[in-house]
PDB file of C-alpha atoms in Angstrom:
ATOM      1  CA  UNK I   1     116.586  80.762  91.038  1.00 43.00           C
ATOM      2  CA  UNK I   2     118.497  78.251  93.083  1.00 41.00           C
ATOM      3  CA  UNK I   3     116.737  76.081  95.687  1.00 41.00           C
ATOM      4  CA  UNK I   4     118.365  78.049  98.520  1.00 46.00           C
ATOM      5  CA  UNK I   5     116.907  81.382  97.400  1.00 78.00           C
ATOM      6  CA  UNK I   6     113.720  82.431  99.094  1.00 90.00           C
ATOM      7  CA  UNK I   7     110.624  83.472  97.227  1.00 97.00           C
ATOM      8  CA  UNK I   8     109.587  87.103  97.172  1.00 98.00           C
ATOM      9  CA  UNK I   9     106.393  87.833  99.106  1.00 98.00           C
ATOM     10  CA  UNK I  10     104.778  91.180  98.258  1.00 98.00           C
ATOM     11  CA  UNK I  11     102.308  92.449 100.841  1.00 99.00           C
ATOM     12  CA  UNK I  12      99.687  95.162 100.492  1.00 98.00           C
ATOM     13  CA  UNK I  13      98.908  97.360 103.506  1.00 99.00           C
ATOM     14  CA  UNK I  14      95.372  98.789 103.639  1.00 98.00           C
ATOM     15  CA  UNK I  15      92.631  96.203 104.184  1.00 98.00           C
ATOM     16  CA  UNK I  16      95.284  93.470 103.928  1.00 99.00           C
ATOM     17  CA  UNK I  17      97.451  94.041 107.020  1.00 99.00           C
ATOM     18  CA  UNK I  18      95.719  97.050 108.584  1.00 99.00           C
ATOM     19  CA  UNK I  19      92.563  99.125 108.403  1.00 98.00           C
ATOM     20  CA  UNK I  20      92.743 102.913 108.615  1.00 98.00           C
ATOM     21  CA  UNK I  21      89.655 105.064 109.064  1.00 97.00           C
ATOM     22  CA  UNK I  22      88.959 108.735 109.650  1.00 96.00           C
ATOM     23  CA  UNK I  23      86.431 107.816 112.339  1.00 95.00           C
ATOM     24  CA  UNK I  24      87.106 105.368 115.195  1.00 95.00           C
ATOM     25  CA  UNK I  25      85.491 101.960 114.842  1.00 94.00           C
ATOM     26  CA  UNK I  26      84.578 101.632 118.498  1.00 86.00           C
ATOM     27  CA  UNK I  27      87.387 100.553 120.706  1.00 86.00           C
ATOM     28  CA  UNK I  28      90.858 101.986 120.838  1.00 94.00           C
ATOM     29  CA  UNK I  29      92.872 102.089 117.616  1.00 97.00           C
ATOM     30  CA  UNK I  30      96.280 100.446 117.683  1.00 98.00           C
ATOM     31  CA  UNK I  31      97.869 103.739 116.607  1.00 98.00           C
ATOM     32  CA  UNK I  32      97.170 106.970 114.746  1.00 97.00           C
ATOM     33  CA  UNK I  33      98.702 108.249 111.516  1.00 96.00           C
ATOM     34  CA  UNK I  34      97.687 111.863 110.993  1.00 94.00           C
ATOM     35  CA  UNK I  35      93.877 111.917 111.017  1.00 96.00           C
ATOM     36  CA  UNK I  36      93.592 108.126 110.648  1.00 97.00           C
ATOM     37  CA  UNK I  37      92.673 105.637 113.343  1.00 98.00           C
ATOM     38  CA  UNK I  38      94.710 102.547 112.439  1.00 98.00           C
ATOM     39  CA  UNK I  39      93.768  99.001 113.414  1.00 98.00           C
ATOM     40  CA  UNK I  40      96.190  96.097 113.042  1.00 98.00           C
ATOM     41  CA  UNK I  41      94.738  92.899 111.628  1.00 99.00           C
ATOM     42  CA  UNK I  42      94.625  90.168 114.291  1.00 99.00           C
ATOM     43  CA  UNK I  43      97.657  87.828 114.265  1.00 99.00           C
ATOM     44  CA  UNK I  44      99.695  90.452 112.376  1.00 99.00           C
ATOM     45  CA  UNK I  45     102.830  90.120 114.518  1.00 98.00           C
ATOM     46  CA  UNK I  46     102.930  86.336 114.214  1.00 98.00           C
ATOM     47  CA  UNK I  47     102.182  86.528 110.500  1.00 99.00           C
ATOM     48  CA  UNK I  48     104.962  89.014 109.782  1.00 98.00           C
ATOM     49  CA  UNK I  49     107.461  86.985 111.783  1.00 97.00           C
ATOM     50  CA  UNK I  50     106.495  83.884 109.768  1.00 98.00           C
ATOM     51  CA  UNK I  51     106.852  85.836 106.526  1.00 98.00           C
ATOM     52  CA  UNK I  52     110.309  87.195 107.338  1.00 98.00           C
ATOM     53  CA  UNK I  53     111.512  83.751 108.407  1.00 97.00           C
ATOM     54  CA  UNK I  54     110.322  82.088 105.193  1.00 98.00           C
ATOM     55  CA  UNK I  55     110.319  84.694 102.398  1.00 98.00           C
ATOM     56  CA  UNK I  56     112.009  87.792 101.157  1.00 98.00           C
ATOM     57  CA  UNK I  57     109.331  90.326 102.139  1.00 98.00           C
ATOM     58  CA  UNK I  58     108.392  93.495 100.255  1.00 98.00           C
ATOM     59  CA  UNK I  59     105.510  95.961 100.432  1.00 99.00           C
ATOM     60  CA  UNK I  60     103.618  97.470  97.505  1.00 98.00           C
ATOM     61  CA  UNK I  61     100.691  99.732  98.298  1.00 98.00           C
ATOM     62  CA  UNK I  62      98.654 102.188  96.270  1.00 96.00           C
ATOM     63  CA  UNK I  63      98.831 104.601  99.208  1.00 97.00           C
ATOM     64  CA  UNK I  64     101.268 107.497  99.325  1.00 97.00           C
ATOM     65  CA  UNK I  65     104.891 106.797 100.183  1.00 98.00           C
ATOM     66  CA  UNK I  66     104.861 108.987 103.305  1.00 97.00           C
ATOM     67  CA  UNK I  67     101.823 107.096 104.629  1.00 98.00           C
ATOM     68  CA  UNK I  68     103.371 103.710 103.741  1.00 98.00           C
ATOM     69  CA  UNK I  69     106.609 104.550 105.543  1.00 98.00           C
ATOM     70  CA  UNK I  70     104.712 105.546 108.683  1.00 98.00           C
ATOM     71  CA  UNK I  71     102.507 102.436 108.609  1.00 98.00           C
ATOM     72  CA  UNK I  72     105.414 100.019 108.111  1.00 98.00           C
ATOM     73  CA  UNK I  73     107.372 101.758 110.890  1.00 97.00           C
ATOM     74  CA  UNK I  74     104.455 100.986 113.213  1.00 97.00           C
ATOM     75  CA  UNK I  75     103.727  97.392 112.191  1.00 98.00           C
ATOM     76  CA  UNK I  76     107.060  95.847 111.200  1.00 97.00           C
ATOM     77  CA  UNK I  77     109.411  94.665 113.954  1.00 92.00           C
ATOM     78  CA  UNK I  78     112.370  97.030 114.405  1.00 90.00           C
ATOM     79  CA  UNK I  79     114.847  94.379 113.271  1.00 93.00           C
ATOM     80  CA  UNK I  80     112.830  93.490 110.137  1.00 94.00           C
ATOM     81  CA  UNK I  81     112.551  95.755 107.131  1.00 94.00           C
ATOM     82  CA  UNK I  82     111.068  94.998 103.711  1.00 97.00           C
ATOM     83  CA  UNK I  83     113.378  94.398 100.754  1.00 96.00           C
ATOM     84  CA  UNK I  84     111.592  97.318  99.124  1.00 98.00           C
ATOM     85  CA  UNK I  85     108.675  99.581  99.913  1.00 98.00           C
ATOM     86  CA  UNK I  86     106.772 100.752  96.867  1.00 98.00           C
ATOM     87  CA  UNK I  87     103.812 103.083  96.936  1.00 98.00           C
ATOM     88  CA  UNK I  88     101.417 104.850  94.581  1.00 97.00           C
ATOM     89  CA  UNK I  89     104.313 106.338  92.617  1.00 96.00           C
ATOM     90  CA  UNK I  90     105.192 102.818  91.365  1.00 97.00           C
ATOM     91  CA  UNK I  91     101.604 102.029  90.342  1.00 96.00           C
ATOM     92  CA  UNK I  92     100.124 102.609  86.904  1.00 94.00           C
ATOM     93  CA  UNK I  93      97.056 104.832  86.742  1.00 94.00           C
ATOM     94  CA  UNK I  94      94.309 103.106  84.750  1.00 91.00           C
ATOM     95  CA  UNK I  95      90.776 104.109  83.811  1.00 90.00           C
ATOM     96  CA  UNK I  96      87.721 101.878  84.137  1.00 86.00           C
ATOM     97  CA  UNK I  97      85.282 102.989  81.410  1.00 88.00           C
ATOM     98  CA  UNK I  98      82.348 101.130  82.982  1.00 88.00           C
ATOM     99  CA  UNK I  99      82.756 102.763  86.386  1.00 84.00           C
ATOM    100  CA  UNK I 100      84.186 105.949  84.873  1.00 90.00           C
ATOM    101  CA  UNK I 101      86.893 106.188  87.467  1.00 89.00           C
ATOM    102  CA  UNK I 102      90.630 105.854  87.797  1.00 91.00           C
ATOM    103  CA  UNK I 103      92.354 103.152  89.777  1.00 90.00           C
ATOM    104  CA  UNK I 104      95.924 102.128  90.495  1.00 94.00           C
ATOM    105  CA  UNK I 105      97.302  98.937  88.989  1.00 94.00           C
ATOM    106  CA  UNK I 106     100.448  97.140  90.118  1.00 96.00           C
ATOM    107  CA  UNK I 107     102.342  95.813  87.091  1.00 95.00           C
ATOM    108  CA  UNK I 108     104.482  92.698  87.484  1.00 95.00           C
ATOM    109  CA  UNK I 109     106.946  93.758  84.803  1.00 95.00           C
ATOM    110  CA  UNK I 110     108.245  96.277  87.339  1.00 95.00           C
ATOM    111  CA  UNK I 111     109.099  93.382  89.663  1.00 96.00           C
ATOM    112  CA  UNK I 112     110.725  91.413  86.839  1.00 96.00           C
ATOM    113  CA  UNK I 113     112.745  94.483  85.843  1.00 96.00           C
ATOM    114  CA  UNK I 114     114.142  94.532  89.381  1.00 95.00           C
ATOM    115  CA  UNK I 115     115.570  91.045  88.751  1.00 95.00           C
ATOM    116  CA  UNK I 116     112.965  88.774  90.316  1.00 96.00           C
ATOM    117  CA  UNK I 117     111.788  85.590  88.599  1.00 96.00           C
ATOM    118  CA  UNK I 118     107.996  85.894  88.498  1.00 96.00           C
ATOM    119  CA  UNK I 119     107.654  82.138  89.059  1.00 96.00           C
ATOM    120  CA  UNK I 120     108.994  82.805  92.567  1.00 97.00           C
ATOM    121  CA  UNK I 121     106.833  85.808  93.503  1.00 97.00           C
ATOM    122  CA  UNK I 122     103.752  85.608  95.732  1.00 98.00           C
ATOM    123  CA  UNK I 123     101.468  88.626  96.101  1.00 97.00           C
ATOM    124  CA  UNK I 124      99.018  89.038  99.004  1.00 98.00           C
ATOM    125  CA  UNK I 125      96.356  91.697  98.442  1.00 97.00           C
ATOM    126  CA  UNK I 126      92.653  92.244  99.039  1.00 96.00           C
ATOM    127  CA  UNK I 127      92.176  94.056  95.690  1.00 93.00           C
ATOM    128  CA  UNK I 128      92.486  91.707  92.700  1.00 88.00           C
ATOM    129  CA  UNK I 129      91.729  94.518  90.247  1.00 87.00           C
ATOM    130  CA  UNK I 130      95.127  96.013  91.072  1.00 90.00           C
ATOM    131  CA  UNK I 131      96.816  92.835  89.822  1.00 89.00           C
ATOM    132  CA  UNK I 132      94.770  92.145  86.669  1.00 84.00           C
ATOM    133  CA  UNK I 133      97.826  90.999  84.740  1.00 82.00           C
ATOM    134  CA  UNK I 134      99.259  88.916  87.580  1.00 86.00           C
ATOM    135  CA  UNK I 135      96.521  86.572  88.754  1.00 81.00           C
ATOM    136  CA  UNK I 136      99.023  83.722  88.704  1.00 93.00           C
ATOM    137  CA  UNK I 137     100.929  85.382  91.532  1.00 96.00           C
ATOM    138  CA  UNK I 138      98.009  86.672  93.595  1.00 96.00           C
ATOM    139  CA  UNK I 139      96.664  85.220  96.815  1.00 97.00           C
ATOM    140  CA  UNK I 140      93.560  87.297  97.439  1.00 97.00           C
ATOM    141  CA  UNK I 141      92.607  87.847 101.061  1.00 98.00           C
ATOM    142  CA  UNK I 142      89.298  89.070 102.393  1.00 98.00           C
ATOM    143  CA  UNK I 143      89.415  92.801 103.141  1.00 98.00           C
ATOM    144  CA  UNK I 144      90.093  93.639 106.767  1.00 98.00           C
ATOM    145  CA  UNK I 145      87.669  96.292 107.992  1.00 98.00           C
ATOM    146  CA  UNK I 146      88.591  96.266 111.666  1.00 96.00           C
ATOM    147  CA  UNK I 147      86.940  93.046 112.888  1.00 97.00           C
ATOM    148  CA  UNK I 148      88.858  92.008 116.017  1.00 95.00           C
ATOM    149  CA  UNK I 149      87.739  88.381 115.474  1.00 97.00           C
ATOM    150  CA  UNK I 150      89.357  88.201 112.016  1.00 98.00           C
ATOM    151  CA  UNK I 151      91.644  85.171 111.583  1.00 98.00           C
ATOM    152  CA  UNK I 152      92.654  85.496 107.921  1.00 98.00           C
ATOM    153  CA  UNK I 153      96.378  85.934 108.601  1.00 99.00           C
ATOM    154  CA  UNK I 154      96.529  82.850 110.805  1.00 98.00           C
ATOM    155  CA  UNK I 155      95.143  80.732 107.962  1.00 98.00           C
ATOM    156  CA  UNK I 156      97.174  82.547 105.323  1.00 98.00           C
ATOM    157  CA  UNK I 157     100.435  81.586 107.048  1.00 98.00           C
ATOM    158  CA  UNK I 158      99.459  77.909 106.795  1.00 97.00           C
ATOM    159  CA  UNK I 159      98.710  78.334 103.095  1.00 97.00           C
ATOM    160  CA  UNK I 160     101.926  80.237 102.358  1.00 98.00           C
ATOM    161  CA  UNK I 161     103.890  77.455 104.034  1.00 96.00           C
ATOM    162  CA  UNK I 162     102.694  75.208 101.194  1.00 93.00           C
ATOM    163  CA  UNK I 163     103.451  77.746  98.464  1.00 95.00           C
ATOM    164  CA  UNK I 164     107.048  78.336  99.484  1.00 93.00           C
ATOM    165  CA  UNK I 165     108.066  74.852  98.306  1.00 92.00           C
ATOM    166  CA  UNK I 166     106.655  75.230  94.782  1.00 94.00           C
ATOM    167  CA  UNK I 167     108.928  75.622  91.771  1.00 94.00           C
ATOM    168  CA  UNK I 168     106.424  77.805  89.929  1.00 96.00           C
ATOM    169  CA  UNK I 169     103.945  79.862  91.953  1.00 95.00           C
ATOM    170  CA  UNK I 170     102.122  80.964  88.802  1.00 95.00           C
ATOM    171  CA  UNK I 171     100.962  77.461  87.853  1.00 94.00           C
ATOM    172  CA  UNK I 172      99.391  76.701  91.220  1.00 92.00           C
ATOM    173  CA  UNK I 173      95.678  77.481  91.628  1.00 91.00           C
ATOM    174  CA  UNK I 174      95.241  80.060  94.377  1.00 93.00           C
ATOM    175  CA  UNK I 175      91.583  81.020  94.022  1.00 90.00           C
ATOM    176  CA  UNK I 176      89.520  79.890  97.011  1.00 91.00           C
ATOM    177  CA  UNK I 177      92.735  79.080  98.846  1.00 95.00           C
ATOM    178  CA  UNK I 178      91.011  78.808 102.232  1.00 92.00           C
ATOM    179  CA  UNK I 179      89.033  75.801 100.984  1.00 91.00           C
ATOM    180  CA  UNK I 180      92.335  73.963 100.441  1.00 85.00           C
ATOM    181  CA  UNK I 181      93.594  74.160 104.021  1.00 85.00           C
TER     182      UNK I 181
END
């Protein structure tokens, strides 16, 4: 990777950028997708603009592709589109024997296979279990459940500003990132 190339920033959707619920939370939703009342996380527009100005932006969600396309069409500016939009079909189905349930995991080798240097990939997600083999790339955010006073994205932009200058994202400690602002 040359110094002029931008790092890849992979964003999750549900509980990271938006919250979708089958019942309204009280107050008008920002938009509807099928039966879902969808609420945008506060500061989302400013955050996405910052991301597109400073990173190559992609989306990887464990939701269905049809849902992901509709969500991104509603939250991304018309002139900004992700480098790629991956959904559940690109996840690996895993089984947790303790909980006796399946979950979707996002495997970094799929990103590497696409030609990205993993030292230059930042992942933002509220579900660390989906990135068990990629903790070095993960910036875990608190889940967004519709709180209109939430300010996570405002602080996250400040933190990502620091990360974009690093040579190797994976070597930088990202746990408890808010305490380092």
